[in-house]
PDB file of C-alpha atoms in Angstrom:
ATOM      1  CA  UNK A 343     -26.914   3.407 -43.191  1.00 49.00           C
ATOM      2  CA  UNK A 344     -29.315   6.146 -43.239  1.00 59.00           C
ATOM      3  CA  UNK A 345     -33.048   5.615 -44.672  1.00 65.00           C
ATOM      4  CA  UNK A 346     -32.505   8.912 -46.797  1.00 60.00           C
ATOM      5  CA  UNK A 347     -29.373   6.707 -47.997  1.00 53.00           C
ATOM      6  CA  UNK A 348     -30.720   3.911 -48.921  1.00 62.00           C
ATOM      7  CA  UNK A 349     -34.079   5.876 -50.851  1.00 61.00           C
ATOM      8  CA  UNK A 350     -30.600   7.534 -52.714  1.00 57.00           C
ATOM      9  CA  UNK A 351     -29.140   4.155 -54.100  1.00 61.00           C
ATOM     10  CA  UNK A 352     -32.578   2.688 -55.058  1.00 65.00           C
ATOM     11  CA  UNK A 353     -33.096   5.856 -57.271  1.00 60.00           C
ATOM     12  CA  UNK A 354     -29.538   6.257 -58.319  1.00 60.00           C
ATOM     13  CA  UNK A 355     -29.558   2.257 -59.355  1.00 62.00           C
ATOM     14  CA  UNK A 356     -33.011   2.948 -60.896  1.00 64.00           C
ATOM     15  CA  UNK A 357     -32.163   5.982 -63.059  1.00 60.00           C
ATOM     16  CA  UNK A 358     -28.780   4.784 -64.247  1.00 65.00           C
ATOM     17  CA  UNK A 359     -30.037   1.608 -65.425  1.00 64.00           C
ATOM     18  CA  UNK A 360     -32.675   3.444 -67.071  1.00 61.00           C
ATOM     19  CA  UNK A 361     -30.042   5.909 -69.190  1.00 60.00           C
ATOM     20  CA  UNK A 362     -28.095   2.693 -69.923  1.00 63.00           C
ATOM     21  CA  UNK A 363     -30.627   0.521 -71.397  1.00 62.00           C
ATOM     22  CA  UNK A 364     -32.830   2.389 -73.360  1.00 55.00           C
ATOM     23  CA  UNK A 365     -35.759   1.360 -71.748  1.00 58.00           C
ATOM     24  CA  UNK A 366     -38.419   2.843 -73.214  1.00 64.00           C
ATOM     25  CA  UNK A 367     -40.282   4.576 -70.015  1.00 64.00           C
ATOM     26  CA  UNK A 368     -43.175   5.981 -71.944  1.00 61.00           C
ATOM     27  CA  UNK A 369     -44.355   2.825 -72.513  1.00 68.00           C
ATOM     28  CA  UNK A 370     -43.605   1.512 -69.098  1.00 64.00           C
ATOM     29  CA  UNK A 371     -45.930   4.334 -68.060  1.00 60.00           C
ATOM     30  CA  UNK A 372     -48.579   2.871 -70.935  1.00 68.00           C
ATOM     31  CA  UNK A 373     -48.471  -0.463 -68.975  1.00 64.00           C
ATOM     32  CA  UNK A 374     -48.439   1.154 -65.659  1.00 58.00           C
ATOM     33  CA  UNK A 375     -51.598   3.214 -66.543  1.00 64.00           C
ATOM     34  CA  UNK A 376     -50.147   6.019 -65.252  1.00 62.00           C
ATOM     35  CA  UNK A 377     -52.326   8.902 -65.614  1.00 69.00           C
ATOM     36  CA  UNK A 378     -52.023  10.989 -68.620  1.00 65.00           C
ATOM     37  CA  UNK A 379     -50.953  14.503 -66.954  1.00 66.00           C
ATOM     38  CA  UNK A 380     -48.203  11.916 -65.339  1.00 62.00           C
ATOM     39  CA  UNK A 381     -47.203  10.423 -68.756  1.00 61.00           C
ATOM     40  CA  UNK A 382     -46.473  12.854 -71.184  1.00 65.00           C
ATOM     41  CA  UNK A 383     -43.516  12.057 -73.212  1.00 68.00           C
ATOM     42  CA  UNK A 384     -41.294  15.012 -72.618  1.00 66.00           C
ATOM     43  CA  UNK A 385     -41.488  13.874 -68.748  1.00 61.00           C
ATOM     44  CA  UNK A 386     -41.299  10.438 -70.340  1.00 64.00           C
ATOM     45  CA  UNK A 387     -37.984  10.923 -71.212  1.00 65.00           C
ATOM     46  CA  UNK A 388     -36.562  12.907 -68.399  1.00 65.00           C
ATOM     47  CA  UNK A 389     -37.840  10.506 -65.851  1.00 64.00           C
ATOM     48  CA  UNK A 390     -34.453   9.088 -65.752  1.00 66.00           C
ATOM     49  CA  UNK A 391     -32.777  12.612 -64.863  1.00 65.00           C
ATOM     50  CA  UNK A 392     -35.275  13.175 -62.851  1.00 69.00           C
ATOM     51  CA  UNK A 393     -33.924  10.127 -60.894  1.00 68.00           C
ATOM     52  CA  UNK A 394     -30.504  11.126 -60.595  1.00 66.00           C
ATOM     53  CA  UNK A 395     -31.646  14.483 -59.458  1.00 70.00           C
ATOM     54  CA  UNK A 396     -33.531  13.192 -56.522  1.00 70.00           C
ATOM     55  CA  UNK A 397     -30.684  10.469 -55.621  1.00 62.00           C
ATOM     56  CA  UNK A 398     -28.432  13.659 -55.170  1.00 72.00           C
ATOM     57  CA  UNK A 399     -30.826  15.253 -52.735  1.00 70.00           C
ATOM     58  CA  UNK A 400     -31.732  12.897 -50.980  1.00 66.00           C
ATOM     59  CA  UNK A 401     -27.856  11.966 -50.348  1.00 66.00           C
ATOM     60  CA  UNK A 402     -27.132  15.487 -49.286  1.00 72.00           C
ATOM     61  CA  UNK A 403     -29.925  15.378 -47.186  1.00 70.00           C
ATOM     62  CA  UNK A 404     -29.227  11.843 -45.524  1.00 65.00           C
ATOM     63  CA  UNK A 405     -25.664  13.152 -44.958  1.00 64.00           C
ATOM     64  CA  UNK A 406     -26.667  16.385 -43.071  1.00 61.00           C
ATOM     65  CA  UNK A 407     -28.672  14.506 -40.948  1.00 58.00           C
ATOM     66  CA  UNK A 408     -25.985  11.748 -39.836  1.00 52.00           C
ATOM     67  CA  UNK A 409     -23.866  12.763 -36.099  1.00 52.00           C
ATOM     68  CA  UNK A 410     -21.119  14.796 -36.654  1.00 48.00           C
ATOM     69  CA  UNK A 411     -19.508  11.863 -34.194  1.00 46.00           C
ATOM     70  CA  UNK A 412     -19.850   9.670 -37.630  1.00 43.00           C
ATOM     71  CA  UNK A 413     -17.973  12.482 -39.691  1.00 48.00           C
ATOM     72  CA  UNK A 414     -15.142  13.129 -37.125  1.00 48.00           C
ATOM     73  CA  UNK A 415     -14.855  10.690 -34.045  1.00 50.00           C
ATOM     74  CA  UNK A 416     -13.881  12.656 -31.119  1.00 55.00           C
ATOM     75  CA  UNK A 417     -10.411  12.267 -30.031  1.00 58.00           C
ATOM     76  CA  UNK A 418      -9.810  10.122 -27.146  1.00 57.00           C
ATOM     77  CA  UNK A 419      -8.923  11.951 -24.244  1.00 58.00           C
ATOM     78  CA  UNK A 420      -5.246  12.390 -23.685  1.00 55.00           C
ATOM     79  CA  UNK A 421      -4.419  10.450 -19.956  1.00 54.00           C
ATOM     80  CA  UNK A 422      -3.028  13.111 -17.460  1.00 57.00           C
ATOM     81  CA  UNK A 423       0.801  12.854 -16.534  1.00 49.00           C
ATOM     82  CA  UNK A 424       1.187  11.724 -12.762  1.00 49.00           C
ATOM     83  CA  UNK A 425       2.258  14.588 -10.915  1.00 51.00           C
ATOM     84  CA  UNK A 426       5.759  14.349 -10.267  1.00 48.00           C
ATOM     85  CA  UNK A 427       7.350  12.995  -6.891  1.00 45.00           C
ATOM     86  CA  UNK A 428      10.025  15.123  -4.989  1.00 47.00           C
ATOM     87  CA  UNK A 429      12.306  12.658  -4.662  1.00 45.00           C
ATOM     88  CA  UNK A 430      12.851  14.559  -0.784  1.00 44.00           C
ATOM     89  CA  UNK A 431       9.368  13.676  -0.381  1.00 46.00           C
ATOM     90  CA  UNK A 432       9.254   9.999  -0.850  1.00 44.00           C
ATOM     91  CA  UNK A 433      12.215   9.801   1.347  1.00 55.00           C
ATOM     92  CA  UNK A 434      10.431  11.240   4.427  1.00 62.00           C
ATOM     93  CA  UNK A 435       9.327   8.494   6.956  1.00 63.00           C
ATOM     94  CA  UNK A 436       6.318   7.287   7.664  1.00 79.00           C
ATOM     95  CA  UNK A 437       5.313   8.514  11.265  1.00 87.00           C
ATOM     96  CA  UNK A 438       2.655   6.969  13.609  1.00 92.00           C
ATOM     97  CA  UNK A 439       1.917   7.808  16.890  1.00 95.00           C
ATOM     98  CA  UNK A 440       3.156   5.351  19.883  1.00 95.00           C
ATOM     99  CA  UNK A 441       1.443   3.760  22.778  1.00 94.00           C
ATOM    100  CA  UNK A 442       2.490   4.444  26.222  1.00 95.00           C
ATOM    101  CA  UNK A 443       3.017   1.203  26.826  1.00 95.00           C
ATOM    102  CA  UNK A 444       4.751   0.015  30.061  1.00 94.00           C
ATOM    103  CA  UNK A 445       8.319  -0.886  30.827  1.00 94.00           C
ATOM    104  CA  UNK A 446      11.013  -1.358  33.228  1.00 93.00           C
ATOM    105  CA  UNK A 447      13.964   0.835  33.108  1.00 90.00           C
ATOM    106  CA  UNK A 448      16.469   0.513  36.356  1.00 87.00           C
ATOM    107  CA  UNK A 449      14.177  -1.466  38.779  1.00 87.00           C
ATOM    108  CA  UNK A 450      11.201   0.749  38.262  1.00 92.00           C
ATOM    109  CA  UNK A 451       8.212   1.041  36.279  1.00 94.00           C
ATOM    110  CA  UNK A 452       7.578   3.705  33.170  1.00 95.00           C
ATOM    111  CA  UNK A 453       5.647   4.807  29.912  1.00 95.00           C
ATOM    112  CA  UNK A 454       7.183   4.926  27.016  1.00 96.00           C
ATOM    113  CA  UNK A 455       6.116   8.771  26.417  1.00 96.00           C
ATOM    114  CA  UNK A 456       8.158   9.251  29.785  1.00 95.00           C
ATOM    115  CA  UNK A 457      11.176   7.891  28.530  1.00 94.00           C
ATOM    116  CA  UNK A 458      10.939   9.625  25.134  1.00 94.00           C
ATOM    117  CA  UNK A 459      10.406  12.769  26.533  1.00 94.00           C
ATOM    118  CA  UNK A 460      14.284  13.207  27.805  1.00 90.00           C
ATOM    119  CA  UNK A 461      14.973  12.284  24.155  1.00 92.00           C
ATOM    120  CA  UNK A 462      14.508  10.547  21.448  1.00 94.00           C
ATOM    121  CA  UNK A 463      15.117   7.166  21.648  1.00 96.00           C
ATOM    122  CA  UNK A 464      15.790   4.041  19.457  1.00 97.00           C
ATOM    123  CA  UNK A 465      14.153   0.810  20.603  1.00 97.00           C
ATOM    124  CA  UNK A 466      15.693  -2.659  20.027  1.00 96.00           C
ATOM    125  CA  UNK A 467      13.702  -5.916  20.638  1.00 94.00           C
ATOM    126  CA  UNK A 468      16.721  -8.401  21.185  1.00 90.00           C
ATOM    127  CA  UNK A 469      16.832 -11.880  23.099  1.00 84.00           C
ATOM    128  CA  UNK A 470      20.250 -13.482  23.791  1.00 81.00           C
ATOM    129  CA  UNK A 471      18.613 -16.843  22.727  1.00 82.00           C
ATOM    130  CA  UNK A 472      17.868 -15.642  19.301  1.00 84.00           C
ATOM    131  CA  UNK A 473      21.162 -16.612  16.704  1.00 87.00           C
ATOM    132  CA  UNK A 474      20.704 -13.479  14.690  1.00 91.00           C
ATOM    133  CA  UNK A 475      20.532 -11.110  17.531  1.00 92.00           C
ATOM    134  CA  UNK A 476      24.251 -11.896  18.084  1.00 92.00           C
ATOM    135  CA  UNK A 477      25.526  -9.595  15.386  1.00 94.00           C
ATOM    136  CA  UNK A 478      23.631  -6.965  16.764  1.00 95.00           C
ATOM    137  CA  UNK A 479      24.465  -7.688  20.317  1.00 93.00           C
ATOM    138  CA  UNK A 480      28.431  -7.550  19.468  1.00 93.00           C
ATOM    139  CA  UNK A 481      27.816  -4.055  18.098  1.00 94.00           C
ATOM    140  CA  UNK A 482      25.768  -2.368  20.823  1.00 95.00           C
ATOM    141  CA  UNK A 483      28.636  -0.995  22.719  1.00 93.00           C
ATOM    142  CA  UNK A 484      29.896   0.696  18.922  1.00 94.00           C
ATOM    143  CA  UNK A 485      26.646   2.448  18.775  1.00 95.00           C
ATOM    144  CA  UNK A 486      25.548   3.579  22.263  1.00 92.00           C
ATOM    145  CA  UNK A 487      28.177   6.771  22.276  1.00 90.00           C
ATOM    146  CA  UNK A 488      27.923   7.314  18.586  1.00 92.00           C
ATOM    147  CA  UNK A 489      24.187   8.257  18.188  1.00 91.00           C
ATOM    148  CA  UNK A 490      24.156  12.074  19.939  1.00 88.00           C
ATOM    149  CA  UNK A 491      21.402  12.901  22.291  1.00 91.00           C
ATOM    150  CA  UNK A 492      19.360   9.373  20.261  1.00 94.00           C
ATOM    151  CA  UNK A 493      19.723   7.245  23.249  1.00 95.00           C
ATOM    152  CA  UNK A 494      19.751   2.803  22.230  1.00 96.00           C
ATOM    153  CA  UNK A 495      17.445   0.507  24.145  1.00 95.00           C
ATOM    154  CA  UNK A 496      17.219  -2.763  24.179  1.00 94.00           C
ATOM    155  CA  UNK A 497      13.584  -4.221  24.898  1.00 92.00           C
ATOM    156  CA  UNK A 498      14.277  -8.111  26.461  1.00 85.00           C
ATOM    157  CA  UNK A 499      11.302 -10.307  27.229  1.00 81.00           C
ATOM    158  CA  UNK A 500      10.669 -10.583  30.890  1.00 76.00           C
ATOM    159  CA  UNK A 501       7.703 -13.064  31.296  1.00 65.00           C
ATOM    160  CA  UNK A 502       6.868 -12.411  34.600  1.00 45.00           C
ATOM    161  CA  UNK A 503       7.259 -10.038  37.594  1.00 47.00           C
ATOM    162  CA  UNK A 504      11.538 -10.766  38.848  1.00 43.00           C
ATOM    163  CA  UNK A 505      12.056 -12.869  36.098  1.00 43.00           C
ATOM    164  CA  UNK A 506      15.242 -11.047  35.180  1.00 57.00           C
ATOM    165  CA  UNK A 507      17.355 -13.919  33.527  1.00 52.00           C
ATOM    166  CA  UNK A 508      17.394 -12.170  30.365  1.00 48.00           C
ATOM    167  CA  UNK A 509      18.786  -8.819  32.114  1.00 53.00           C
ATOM    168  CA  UNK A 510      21.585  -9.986  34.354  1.00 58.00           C
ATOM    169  CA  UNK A 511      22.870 -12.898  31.477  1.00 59.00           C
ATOM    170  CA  UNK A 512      25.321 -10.345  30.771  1.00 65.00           C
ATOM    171  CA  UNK A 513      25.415 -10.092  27.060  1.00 77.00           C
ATOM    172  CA  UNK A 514      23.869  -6.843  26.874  1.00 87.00           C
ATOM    173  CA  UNK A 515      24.887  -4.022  28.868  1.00 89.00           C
ATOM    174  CA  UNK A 516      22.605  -3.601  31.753  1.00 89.00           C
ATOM    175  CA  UNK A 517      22.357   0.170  31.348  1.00 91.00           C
ATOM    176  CA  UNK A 518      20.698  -0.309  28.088  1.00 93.00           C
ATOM    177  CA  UNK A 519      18.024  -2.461  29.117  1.00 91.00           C
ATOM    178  CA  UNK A 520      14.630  -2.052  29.189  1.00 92.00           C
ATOM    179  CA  UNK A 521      12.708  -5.266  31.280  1.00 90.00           C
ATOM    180  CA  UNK A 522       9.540  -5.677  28.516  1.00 91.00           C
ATOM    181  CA  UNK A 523       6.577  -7.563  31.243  1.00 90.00           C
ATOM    182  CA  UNK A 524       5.430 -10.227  28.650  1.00 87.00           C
ATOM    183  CA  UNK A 525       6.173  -8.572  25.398  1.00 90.00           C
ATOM    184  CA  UNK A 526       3.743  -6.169  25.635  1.00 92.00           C
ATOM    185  CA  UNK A 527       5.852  -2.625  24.749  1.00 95.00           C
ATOM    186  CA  UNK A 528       7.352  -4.575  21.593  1.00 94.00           C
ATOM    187  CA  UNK A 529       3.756  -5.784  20.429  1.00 94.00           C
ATOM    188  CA  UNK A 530       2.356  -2.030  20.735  1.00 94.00           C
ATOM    189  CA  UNK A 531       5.547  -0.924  18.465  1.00 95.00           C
ATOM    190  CA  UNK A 532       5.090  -3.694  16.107  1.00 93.00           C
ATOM    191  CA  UNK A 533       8.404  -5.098  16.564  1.00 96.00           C
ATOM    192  CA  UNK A 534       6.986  -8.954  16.370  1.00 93.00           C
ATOM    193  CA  UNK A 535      10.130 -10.635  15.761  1.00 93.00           C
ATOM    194  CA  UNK A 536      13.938 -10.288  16.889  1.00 92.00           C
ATOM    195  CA  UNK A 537      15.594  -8.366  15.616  1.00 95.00           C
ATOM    196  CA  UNK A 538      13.642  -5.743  15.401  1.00 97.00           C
ATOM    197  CA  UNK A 539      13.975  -1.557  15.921  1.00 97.00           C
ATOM    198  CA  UNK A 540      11.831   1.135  15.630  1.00 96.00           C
ATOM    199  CA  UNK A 541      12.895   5.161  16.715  1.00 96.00           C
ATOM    200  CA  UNK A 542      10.985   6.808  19.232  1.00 96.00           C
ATOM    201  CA  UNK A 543      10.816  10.913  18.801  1.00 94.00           C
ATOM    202  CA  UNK A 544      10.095  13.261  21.792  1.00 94.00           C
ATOM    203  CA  UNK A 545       6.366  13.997  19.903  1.00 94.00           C
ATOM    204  CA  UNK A 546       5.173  10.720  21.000  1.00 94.00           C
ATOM    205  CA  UNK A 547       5.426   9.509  17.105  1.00 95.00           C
ATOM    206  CA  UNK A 548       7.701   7.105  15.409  1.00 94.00           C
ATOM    207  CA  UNK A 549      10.735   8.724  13.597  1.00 91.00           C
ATOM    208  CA  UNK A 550      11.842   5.766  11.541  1.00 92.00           C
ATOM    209  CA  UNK A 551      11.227   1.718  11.114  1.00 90.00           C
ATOM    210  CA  UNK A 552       9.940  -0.394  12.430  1.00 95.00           C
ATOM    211  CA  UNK A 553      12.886  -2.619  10.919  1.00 96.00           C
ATOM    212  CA  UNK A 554      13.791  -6.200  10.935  1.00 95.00           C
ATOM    213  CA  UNK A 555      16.520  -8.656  10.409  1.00 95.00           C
ATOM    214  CA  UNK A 556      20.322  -8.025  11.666  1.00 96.00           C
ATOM    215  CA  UNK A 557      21.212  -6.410   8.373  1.00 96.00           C
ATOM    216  CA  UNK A 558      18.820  -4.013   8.300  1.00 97.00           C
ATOM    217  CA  UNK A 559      18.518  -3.144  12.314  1.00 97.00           C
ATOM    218  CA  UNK A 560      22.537  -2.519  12.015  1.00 97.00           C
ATOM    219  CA  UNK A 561      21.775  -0.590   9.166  1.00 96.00           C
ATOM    220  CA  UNK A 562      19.120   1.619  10.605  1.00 96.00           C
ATOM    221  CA  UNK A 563      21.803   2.008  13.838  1.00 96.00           C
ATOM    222  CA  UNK A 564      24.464   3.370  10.688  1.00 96.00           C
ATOM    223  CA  UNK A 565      22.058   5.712   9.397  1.00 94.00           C
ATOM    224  CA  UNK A 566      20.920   7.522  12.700  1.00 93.00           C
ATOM    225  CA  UNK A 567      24.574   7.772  13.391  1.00 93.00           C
ATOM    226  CA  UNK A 568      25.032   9.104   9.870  1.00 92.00           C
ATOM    227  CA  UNK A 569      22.783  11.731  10.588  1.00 89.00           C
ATOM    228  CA  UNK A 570      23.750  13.226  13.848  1.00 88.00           C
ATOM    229  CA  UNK A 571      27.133  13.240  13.216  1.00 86.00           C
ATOM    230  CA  UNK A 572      27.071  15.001   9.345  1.00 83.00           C
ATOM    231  CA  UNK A 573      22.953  16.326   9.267  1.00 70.00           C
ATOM    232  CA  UNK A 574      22.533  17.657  12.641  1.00 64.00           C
ATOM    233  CA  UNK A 575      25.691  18.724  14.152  1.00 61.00           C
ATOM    234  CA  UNK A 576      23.727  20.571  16.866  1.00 51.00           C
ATOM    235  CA  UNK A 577      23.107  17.296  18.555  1.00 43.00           C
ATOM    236  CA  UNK A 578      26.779  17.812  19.901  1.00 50.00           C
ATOM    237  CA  UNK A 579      25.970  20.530  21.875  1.00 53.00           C
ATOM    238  CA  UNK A 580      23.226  18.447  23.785  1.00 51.00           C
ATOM    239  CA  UNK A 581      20.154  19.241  21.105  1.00 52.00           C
ATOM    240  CA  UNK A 582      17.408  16.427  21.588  1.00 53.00           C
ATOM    241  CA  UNK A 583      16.273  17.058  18.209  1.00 59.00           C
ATOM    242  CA  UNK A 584      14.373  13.691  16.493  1.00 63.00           C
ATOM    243  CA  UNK A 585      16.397  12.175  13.345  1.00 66.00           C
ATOM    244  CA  UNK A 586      14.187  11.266  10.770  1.00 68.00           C
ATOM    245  CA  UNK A 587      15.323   7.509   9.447  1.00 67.00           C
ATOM    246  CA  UNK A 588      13.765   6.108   6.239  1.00 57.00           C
ATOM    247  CA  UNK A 589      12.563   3.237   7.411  1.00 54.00           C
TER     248      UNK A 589
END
């Protein structure tokens, strides 16, 4: 409460109490000794008034002097909308750059950015020893023709320089292989686990995934086929244009 406030209340207490009782004032001044240009009775008996009167200002006057944040708080500030997403947008992929990291195609040793430069090209990490690589395994030779210019390659473990077990086991189609020395070209794409598949584009950046599990690797294999056979119909004519695949 404001001091002006308070000074108002005392006096407006004071002067109605005053008016309400009868007191006699002139005689309160007699007892006070108040000194006789002070006491005279006509300003005996509108002491009271005189009470009220001063109350009022000095309410007006405490009021004035209180914020105007006490009068009217300030609205809160309205949150902004978020900005709205084109749903086209949030679709796009996410695209990172790849490592040239080393593998062996037909007998002989090559980058990655080599082998993407022909065309783009969608990587498989895939080990005949692993149960749920079999589903994708069975459906490599329904997606090799079907993808356009996107050529499929399957990245299989070879631990050590000849060790080509894994290659010539016969499960996967030897033209589709890709001899990875120790895991290292999966690592660098982050396909850690098998399944996995990631799409290479001829930019040296990743056009979709990485992706893993069979359901959504053979997914991701449906959707790049989508796509160049309905989206891109110029990858008939031998176009080596990069599908983008949400990943």
């Amino acid at each position: 409460m404001s001091a002006l406030w308070a000074v108002a209340l005392i006096m407006l207490l004071s002067g109605t109490a005053k008016l309400r009782s009868g007191e006699d004032v002139q005689a309160t001044f007699t007892r006070l000794r108040v000194p006789r240009p002070f006491a005279a009775p006509a300003l005996a008996r509108a002491f009271p008034w005189l009470e009220l009167l001063l109350a009022t200002a000095a309410f007006l006057a405490g009021r004035e002097s209180v914020p105007a944040a006490l009068d009217a708080a300030p609205a809160a500030p309205t949150p902004e909308a978020p900005a709205a997403v084109d749903p086209a947008d949030a679709a796009e992929p996410e695209r990172d750059p790849f490592p040239d990291a080393v593998v062996v195609a037909d007998g002989e040793y090559t980058g990655l950015h080599r082998l993407a430069a022909d065309g783009a090209v969608v990587a498989l990490r895939l080990s005949t020893g692993c149960g749920s690589c079999a589903r994708v395994i069975e459906r490599l030779d329904e997606f090799k023709d079907a993808l356009g210019p996107v050529r499929l390659r399957v990245l299989m473990p070879q631990h050590a320089p000849g060790a080509d077990g894994a290659i010539r086991s016969g499960a996967v189609d030897a033209s589709l292989v890709l001899a990875d020395p120790a895991g290292a070209a999966s690592q660098a794409l982050g396909l850690h686990s098998f399944p996995t598949a990631v799409l290479l584009g001829t930019d040296r950046h990743t056009a979709g995934g990485p992706v893993g599990g069979a359901d959504d690797v053979l997914a991701f294999l449906e959707e790049i086929r989508e796509i160049m056979t309905t989206e891109l119909p110029a990858a008939t004519d031998g176009s080596t244009a990069t599908p983008e695949v949400r990943a």
